[in-house]
């Protein structure tokens, strides 16, 4: 029997809807929000208002592109959290209303679980390989930097995480310090390709176990620039490419050192990458390079599955559907829920 699911994602500033049939992608529509650029960061209230404007046309477009109607949908998978509470309320409320109106089972999905399981999305006419359990997933985004031990589709454990800023936050905040446009991560990645990663040395915080910290790096970067700018007001402009290359190399080294340690600790050679920062070209190259060195089998997501997208939510919902793990209409969004 075919299982056709509608996925809905609204955890931050992207409104997304996707349709999967038996785990095969039929459509994946994403509406971004340009309104946040002038503020150099996501404004929660503006995000939730934009979700209200976008969610109906986004869902409608996803159904049309998939060639299905709402009556063909067997289940609705929606992000319950973590994320911005106001944004989550829009997606969850819409999914609950649609579930009630059409008598379609509702499935709540953890956003982070979706990122991990994005590697299992099947794309038509493409032979897509996926990790075998157990595997480690380095999940890096604007709000999360975690090492996740995936034991099965429904059994995952966070074995390491940031104790302050996430890697994506470090990219964006340091980019803002340099006067680069938001979001800063992609800009730093682009400029770093023309710079010398060994030109400058920045602090690498030493944190216990498999945890991360990026707040100290951001602060030391700020004081470094203040000192150099005092001597030469044009220091940033003259050294922009090298600054980006050195900063990116530092962040990647911090991420990879703990990932290597985790792989040794758990004796795992299946390594996956996920989250918005997994689009960073330097990080993707580092995972592949270390994979060759340590004998890992590495899994790098397609760029369209690195950002917040509903295809990964529908994929996670598919496995919960197979387990008859449905939600009641009493479910409510949670800004900080874990696995």
CSV table of C-alpha atoms in Angstrom, one decimal:
chain,number,residue,atom,x,y,z
A,1,UNK,CA,0.0,0.0,0.0
A,2,UNK,CA,1.3,3.4,-0.9
A,3,UNK,CA,1.8,5.9,1.9
A,4,UNK,CA,1.6,9.6,0.8
A,5,UNK,CA,2.6,12.1,3.4
A,6,UNK,CA,2.5,15.9,3.5
A,7,UNK,CA,5.3,17.5,5.5
A,8,UNK,CA,5.1,21.0,7.0
A,9,UNK,CA,8.2,22.9,8.4
A,10,UNK,CA,8.0,26.3,10.1
A,11,UNK,CA,10.6,26.2,12.8
A,12,UNK,CA,12.5,29.4,11.9
A,13,UNK,CA,12.2,31.7,8.9
A,14,UNK,CA,11.5,29.3,6.1
A,15,UNK,CA,8.0,28.1,5.3
A,16,UNK,CA,8.2,24.7,3.6
A,17,UNK,CA,5.8,22.0,2.5
A,18,UNK,CA,6.7,18.7,0.8
A,19,UNK,CA,5.0,15.6,-0.4
A,20,UNK,CA,6.6,12.1,-0.2
A,21,UNK,CA,5.2,8.8,-1.3
A,22,UNK,CA,6.8,5.7,0.3
A,23,UNK,CA,9.8,7.9,1.1
A,24,UNK,CA,10.2,9.1,-2.5
A,25,UNK,CA,10.2,12.9,-3.0
A,26,UNK,CA,7.4,14.3,-5.1
A,27,UNK,CA,7.7,17.9,-4.2
A,28,UNK,CA,9.6,20.2,-1.8
A,29,UNK,CA,8.6,23.9,-1.7
A,30,UNK,CA,10.3,26.5,0.4
A,31,UNK,CA,9.4,30.2,0.9
A,32,UNK,CA,12.2,32.3,2.4
A,33,UNK,CA,11.8,35.6,4.2
A,34,UNK,CA,13.9,38.5,2.9
A,35,UNK,CA,12.5,40.9,5.6
A,36,UNK,CA,15.2,39.8,8.1
A,37,UNK,CA,18.2,40.8,6.0
A,38,UNK,CA,18.1,44.5,7.0
A,39,UNK,CA,18.2,43.4,10.7
A,40,UNK,CA,21.1,41.1,10.3
A,41,UNK,CA,19.2,38.3,12.0
A,42,UNK,CA,15.8,36.7,12.3
A,43,UNK,CA,13.1,38.7,14.1
A,44,UNK,CA,10.7,36.2,15.7
A,45,UNK,CA,7.6,38.3,15.4
A,46,UNK,CA,8.2,39.1,11.7
A,47,UNK,CA,9.0,35.5,11.1
A,48,UNK,CA,5.7,34.3,12.5
A,49,UNK,CA,3.7,36.9,10.5
A,50,UNK,CA,5.4,35.8,7.3
A,51,UNK,CA,4.6,32.2,8.0
A,52,UNK,CA,1.0,33.1,8.3
A,53,UNK,CA,1.1,34.7,4.8
A,54,UNK,CA,3.1,31.9,3.2
A,55,UNK,CA,1.8,28.6,4.6
A,56,UNK,CA,-1.4,28.3,2.5
A,57,UNK,CA,0.2,29.0,-0.9
A,58,UNK,CA,3.2,26.9,0.0
A,59,UNK,CA,1.2,23.9,0.9
A,60,UNK,CA,-1.1,24.4,-2.1
A,61,UNK,CA,2.0,24.6,-4.4
A,62,UNK,CA,3.5,21.5,-2.9
A,63,UNK,CA,0.4,19.5,-3.6
A,64,UNK,CA,0.1,20.8,-7.1
A,65,UNK,CA,3.8,20.0,-7.9
A,66,UNK,CA,3.4,16.5,-6.5
A,67,UNK,CA,0.3,16.0,-8.7
A,68,UNK,CA,-1.9,15.1,-5.7
A,69,UNK,CA,-4.9,16.5,-3.8
A,70,UNK,CA,-5.4,16.7,-0.1
A,71,UNK,CA,-7.7,13.7,-0.4
A,72,UNK,CA,-4.6,11.6,-1.5
A,73,UNK,CA,-2.7,12.4,1.7
A,74,UNK,CA,-2.5,9.6,4.3
A,75,UNK,CA,-0.7,11.6,7.0
A,76,UNK,CA,0.5,15.1,7.9
A,77,UNK,CA,3.9,15.4,9.5
A,78,UNK,CA,4.7,18.7,11.1
A,79,UNK,CA,7.7,20.2,13.0
A,80,UNK,CA,6.8,20.4,16.7
A,81,UNK,CA,10.1,21.8,17.8
A,82,UNK,CA,12.7,22.9,18.5
A,83,UNK,CA,12.6,26.4,17.0
A,84,UNK,CA,11.0,29.8,17.3
A,85,UNK,CA,7.8,29.4,19.3
A,86,UNK,CA,5.7,31.8,17.2
A,87,UNK,CA,6.8,30.2,14.0
A,88,UNK,CA,6.1,26.7,15.3
A,89,UNK,CA,2.6,27.8,16.4
A,90,UNK,CA,1.7,28.7,12.8
A,91,UNK,CA,2.8,25.3,11.3
A,92,UNK,CA,1.4,23.2,14.1
A,93,UNK,CA,-1.9,25.1,14.1
A,94,UNK,CA,-2.3,24.8,10.4
A,95,UNK,CA,-1.5,21.0,10.4
A,96,UNK,CA,-3.9,20.4,13.3
A,97,UNK,CA,-6.7,22.3,11.5
A,98,UNK,CA,-6.1,20.4,8.3
A,99,UNK,CA,-5.9,17.1,10.2
A,100,UNK,CA,-9.2,17.8,11.9
A,101,UNK,CA,-11.0,19.1,8.8
A,102,UNK,CA,-10.0,16.2,6.5
A,103,UNK,CA,-9.7,13.4,9.2
A,104,UNK,CA,-6.0,12.8,8.3
A,105,UNK,CA,-3.6,11.4,11.0
A,106,UNK,CA,-1.3,13.9,12.5
A,107,UNK,CA,2.4,13.2,13.1
A,108,UNK,CA,4.7,15.4,15.2
A,109,UNK,CA,8.3,15.5,14.2
A,110,UNK,CA,11.4,16.7,16.0
A,111,UNK,CA,13.2,19.2,13.7
A,112,UNK,CA,16.7,17.8,14.6
A,113,UNK,CA,15.5,14.2,13.9
A,114,UNK,CA,14.4,15.4,10.5
A,115,UNK,CA,17.9,16.7,9.7
A,116,UNK,CA,19.4,13.4,10.6
A,117,UNK,CA,16.9,11.4,8.5
A,118,UNK,CA,17.2,13.7,5.5
A,119,UNK,CA,19.8,11.3,4.3
A,120,UNK,CA,17.1,8.7,3.8
A,121,UNK,CA,15.0,10.8,1.3
A,122,UNK,CA,14.7,9.0,-2.0
A,123,UNK,CA,14.9,11.1,-5.1
A,124,UNK,CA,13.2,9.8,-8.3
A,125,UNK,CA,15.5,8.4,-11.0
A,126,UNK,CA,18.5,8.7,-8.7
A,127,UNK,CA,20.3,6.0,-6.7
A,128,UNK,CA,20.5,7.6,-3.3
A,129,UNK,CA,22.8,5.9,-0.7
A,130,UNK,CA,22.1,6.3,3.0
A,131,UNK,CA,23.9,5.5,6.2
A,132,UNK,CA,23.6,2.2,8.0
A,133,UNK,CA,22.8,2.2,11.7
A,134,UNK,CA,24.5,3.0,14.0
A,135,UNK,CA,26.0,6.1,12.5
A,136,UNK,CA,27.2,9.5,13.8
A,137,UNK,CA,25.7,12.7,12.4
A,138,UNK,CA,27.4,16.1,12.8
A,139,UNK,CA,24.5,18.4,12.9
A,140,UNK,CA,25.5,22.1,12.4
A,141,UNK,CA,23.2,25.0,11.9
A,142,UNK,CA,22.5,28.6,13.1
A,143,UNK,CA,20.9,27.3,16.3
A,144,UNK,CA,22.5,23.9,16.9
A,145,UNK,CA,25.9,22.2,16.8
A,146,UNK,CA,25.6,18.6,17.9
A,147,UNK,CA,27.1,15.2,17.4
A,148,UNK,CA,24.2,12.7,17.3
A,149,UNK,CA,24.5,9.0,17.6
A,150,UNK,CA,21.7,7.5,15.5
A,151,UNK,CA,21.0,3.9,16.6
A,152,UNK,CA,17.8,3.6,14.6
A,153,UNK,CA,15.2,5.8,13.0
A,154,UNK,CA,13.6,6.4,16.3
A,155,UNK,CA,16.5,5.9,18.7
A,156,UNK,CA,19.0,8.9,18.7
A,157,UNK,CA,21.2,10.3,21.3
A,158,UNK,CA,23.0,13.7,21.5
A,159,UNK,CA,26.5,12.8,22.6
A,160,UNK,CA,28.0,16.2,22.2
A,161,UNK,CA,26.6,19.7,21.7
A,162,UNK,CA,27.5,23.4,22.0
A,163,UNK,CA,27.3,24.9,25.5
A,164,UNK,CA,26.8,28.5,24.1
A,165,UNK,CA,26.8,29.7,20.5
A,166,UNK,CA,26.4,27.3,17.6
A,167,UNK,CA,28.8,27.2,14.6
A,168,UNK,CA,26.2,29.0,12.4
A,169,UNK,CA,25.9,31.8,15.0
A,170,UNK,CA,29.7,32.2,15.0
A,171,UNK,CA,29.8,32.6,11.3
A,172,UNK,CA,26.9,35.1,11.2
A,173,UNK,CA,28.2,37.2,14.2
A,174,UNK,CA,31.7,37.3,13.0
A,175,UNK,CA,30.5,38.3,9.5
A,176,UNK,CA,28.5,41.1,11.1
A,177,UNK,CA,31.6,42.3,12.9
A,178,UNK,CA,33.3,42.5,9.5
A,179,UNK,CA,30.4,44.4,8.0
A,180,UNK,CA,29.4,41.5,5.7
A,181,UNK,CA,25.7,41.0,4.7
A,182,UNK,CA,23.4,38.6,6.4
A,183,UNK,CA,23.4,35.6,6.4
A,184,UNK,CA,27.1,35.7,6.9
A,185,UNK,CA,27.9,32.0,6.6
A,186,UNK,CA,27.6,31.8,2.8
A,187,UNK,CA,29.5,35.1,2.4
A,188,UNK,CA,32.4,33.9,4.5
A,189,UNK,CA,32.4,30.6,2.6
A,190,UNK,CA,32.6,32.5,-0.8
A,191,UNK,CA,35.4,34.9,0.3
A,192,UNK,CA,37.3,32.2,2.1
A,193,UNK,CA,38.0,30.5,-1.3
A,194,UNK,CA,40.2,33.4,-2.2
A,195,UNK,CA,42.0,33.7,1.1
A,196,UNK,CA,44.9,32.0,3.0
A,197,UNK,CA,43.5,29.9,5.9
A,198,UNK,CA,46.8,29.9,7.6
A,199,UNK,CA,47.3,33.7,7.7
A,200,UNK,CA,45.7,34.4,11.1
A,201,UNK,CA,45.4,32.2,14.2
A,202,UNK,CA,42.3,32.4,16.4
A,203,UNK,CA,41.3,30.9,19.7
A,204,UNK,CA,40.1,27.3,19.8
A,205,UNK,CA,38.1,26.8,23.0
A,206,UNK,CA,38.9,23.6,24.9
A,207,UNK,CA,35.6,22.1,26.2
A,208,UNK,CA,35.1,18.9,28.1
A,209,UNK,CA,34.0,15.6,26.5
A,210,UNK,CA,32.4,16.0,23.0
A,211,UNK,CA,30.8,19.4,23.6
A,212,UNK,CA,31.5,22.6,21.6
A,213,UNK,CA,31.9,26.2,22.4
A,214,UNK,CA,32.0,29.1,19.9
A,215,UNK,CA,31.3,32.1,22.1
A,216,UNK,CA,35.0,32.5,23.0
A,217,UNK,CA,36.0,32.4,19.3
A,218,UNK,CA,33.6,35.2,18.5
A,219,UNK,CA,34.8,37.3,21.4
A,220,UNK,CA,38.5,36.8,20.6
A,221,UNK,CA,37.8,37.6,16.9
A,222,UNK,CA,36.2,40.9,17.9
A,223,UNK,CA,39.1,42.0,20.1
A,224,UNK,CA,41.6,41.0,17.5
A,225,UNK,CA,39.9,43.2,14.9
A,226,UNK,CA,39.5,46.1,17.3
A,227,UNK,CA,43.3,46.0,18.0
A,228,UNK,CA,44.2,45.8,14.3
A,229,UNK,CA,41.7,48.4,13.3
A,230,UNK,CA,43.1,50.8,15.8
A,231,UNK,CA,46.4,50.6,14.0
A,232,UNK,CA,44.9,50.5,10.5
A,233,UNK,CA,41.3,51.5,9.9
A,234,UNK,CA,41.3,49.7,6.6
A,235,UNK,CA,42.6,46.4,8.0
A,236,UNK,CA,39.3,44.4,7.4
A,237,UNK,CA,38.9,45.6,3.9
A,238,UNK,CA,42.6,44.9,3.1
A,239,UNK,CA,42.5,41.4,4.6
A,240,UNK,CA,38.9,40.3,4.2
A,241,UNK,CA,39.6,37.1,2.2
A,242,UNK,CA,42.3,35.9,4.6
A,243,UNK,CA,40.2,36.8,7.6
A,244,UNK,CA,37.3,34.7,6.3
A,245,UNK,CA,39.6,31.8,5.3
A,246,UNK,CA,41.3,31.7,8.7
A,247,UNK,CA,38.0,32.0,10.6
A,248,UNK,CA,36.3,29.3,8.6
A,249,UNK,CA,39.3,27.0,9.0
A,250,UNK,CA,39.2,27.5,12.7
A,251,UNK,CA,35.5,26.7,13.0
A,252,UNK,CA,35.9,23.6,10.8
A,253,UNK,CA,38.9,22.4,12.9
A,254,UNK,CA,36.9,22.8,16.1
A,255,UNK,CA,34.0,20.8,14.6
A,256,UNK,CA,36.1,18.1,13.1
A,257,UNK,CA,38.3,17.5,16.2
A,258,UNK,CA,35.3,16.5,18.3
A,259,UNK,CA,33.8,14.5,15.4
A,260,UNK,CA,37.0,12.4,15.0
A,261,UNK,CA,37.1,11.9,18.8
A,262,UNK,CA,33.4,10.7,18.8
A,263,UNK,CA,34.1,8.3,15.9
A,264,UNK,CA,36.9,6.7,17.9
A,265,UNK,CA,35.0,6.7,21.1
A,266,UNK,CA,32.0,4.9,19.7
A,267,UNK,CA,34.0,2.9,17.1
A,268,UNK,CA,31.8,4.1,14.2
A,269,UNK,CA,32.8,4.5,10.6
A,270,UNK,CA,29.5,5.7,9.2
A,271,UNK,CA,29.6,9.5,9.3
A,272,UNK,CA,26.8,11.9,8.1
A,273,UNK,CA,26.6,15.6,7.9
A,274,UNK,CA,23.5,17.7,8.4
A,275,UNK,CA,22.0,21.1,9.0
A,276,UNK,CA,22.3,24.5,7.4
A,277,UNK,CA,26.1,24.8,7.9
A,278,UNK,CA,26.6,21.5,6.1
A,279,UNK,CA,26.2,23.6,2.9
A,280,UNK,CA,29.6,25.1,3.7
A,281,UNK,CA,32.1,24.0,1.1
A,282,UNK,CA,35.1,23.9,3.5
A,283,UNK,CA,33.2,21.7,6.0
A,284,UNK,CA,32.0,19.3,3.3
A,285,UNK,CA,35.5,18.9,2.0
A,286,UNK,CA,36.9,18.4,5.5
A,287,UNK,CA,34.4,15.6,6.2
A,288,UNK,CA,35.3,13.8,3.0
A,289,UNK,CA,39.0,14.3,3.5
A,290,UNK,CA,38.9,13.0,7.1
A,291,UNK,CA,36.7,10.2,5.8
A,292,UNK,CA,39.5,9.0,3.5
A,293,UNK,CA,42.1,9.4,6.3
A,294,UNK,CA,40.1,7.4,8.9
A,295,UNK,CA,38.3,4.9,6.7
A,296,UNK,CA,34.9,6.4,7.2
A,297,UNK,CA,32.0,6.0,4.8
A,298,UNK,CA,30.7,9.6,4.6
A,299,UNK,CA,27.3,11.0,3.7
A,300,UNK,CA,27.0,14.6,2.5
A,301,UNK,CA,23.5,15.9,1.9
A,302,UNK,CA,22.3,17.6,-1.3
A,303,UNK,CA,22.3,21.3,-0.9
A,304,UNK,CA,18.5,21.5,-1.0
A,305,UNK,CA,18.3,19.2,2.0
A,306,UNK,CA,20.8,21.2,4.1
A,307,UNK,CA,18.4,24.1,4.9
A,308,UNK,CA,15.2,23.8,6.9
A,309,UNK,CA,12.9,21.9,4.5
A,310,UNK,CA,9.7,19.9,4.8
A,311,UNK,CA,11.0,16.9,2.9
A,312,UNK,CA,13.1,15.9,5.9
A,313,UNK,CA,10.1,16.4,8.2
A,314,UNK,CA,8.0,14.2,5.9
A,315,UNK,CA,10.8,11.6,5.8
A,316,UNK,CA,10.9,11.4,9.6
A,317,UNK,CA,7.1,11.3,9.7
A,318,UNK,CA,7.1,8.3,7.3
A,319,UNK,CA,9.0,6.1,9.8
A,320,UNK,CA,6.6,7.2,12.6
A,321,UNK,CA,3.7,6.4,10.3
A,322,UNK,CA,5.0,2.9,9.8
A,323,UNK,CA,5.1,2.5,13.6
A,324,UNK,CA,1.6,3.9,14.0
A,325,UNK,CA,3.1,6.7,16.1
A,326,UNK,CA,0.5,9.4,15.6
A,327,UNK,CA,-0.2,12.5,17.6
A,328,UNK,CA,-3.4,13.8,19.2
A,329,UNK,CA,-4.9,17.2,18.5
A,330,UNK,CA,-3.8,18.2,22.0
A,331,UNK,CA,-0.1,18.4,20.9
A,332,UNK,CA,1.5,21.8,21.1
A,333,UNK,CA,4.8,23.3,19.8
A,334,UNK,CA,7.9,23.3,22.0
A,335,UNK,CA,10.7,25.7,21.4
A,336,UNK,CA,13.4,23.5,23.1
A,337,UNK,CA,12.4,19.9,22.9
A,338,UNK,CA,14.9,17.2,22.3
A,339,UNK,CA,14.7,13.6,21.0
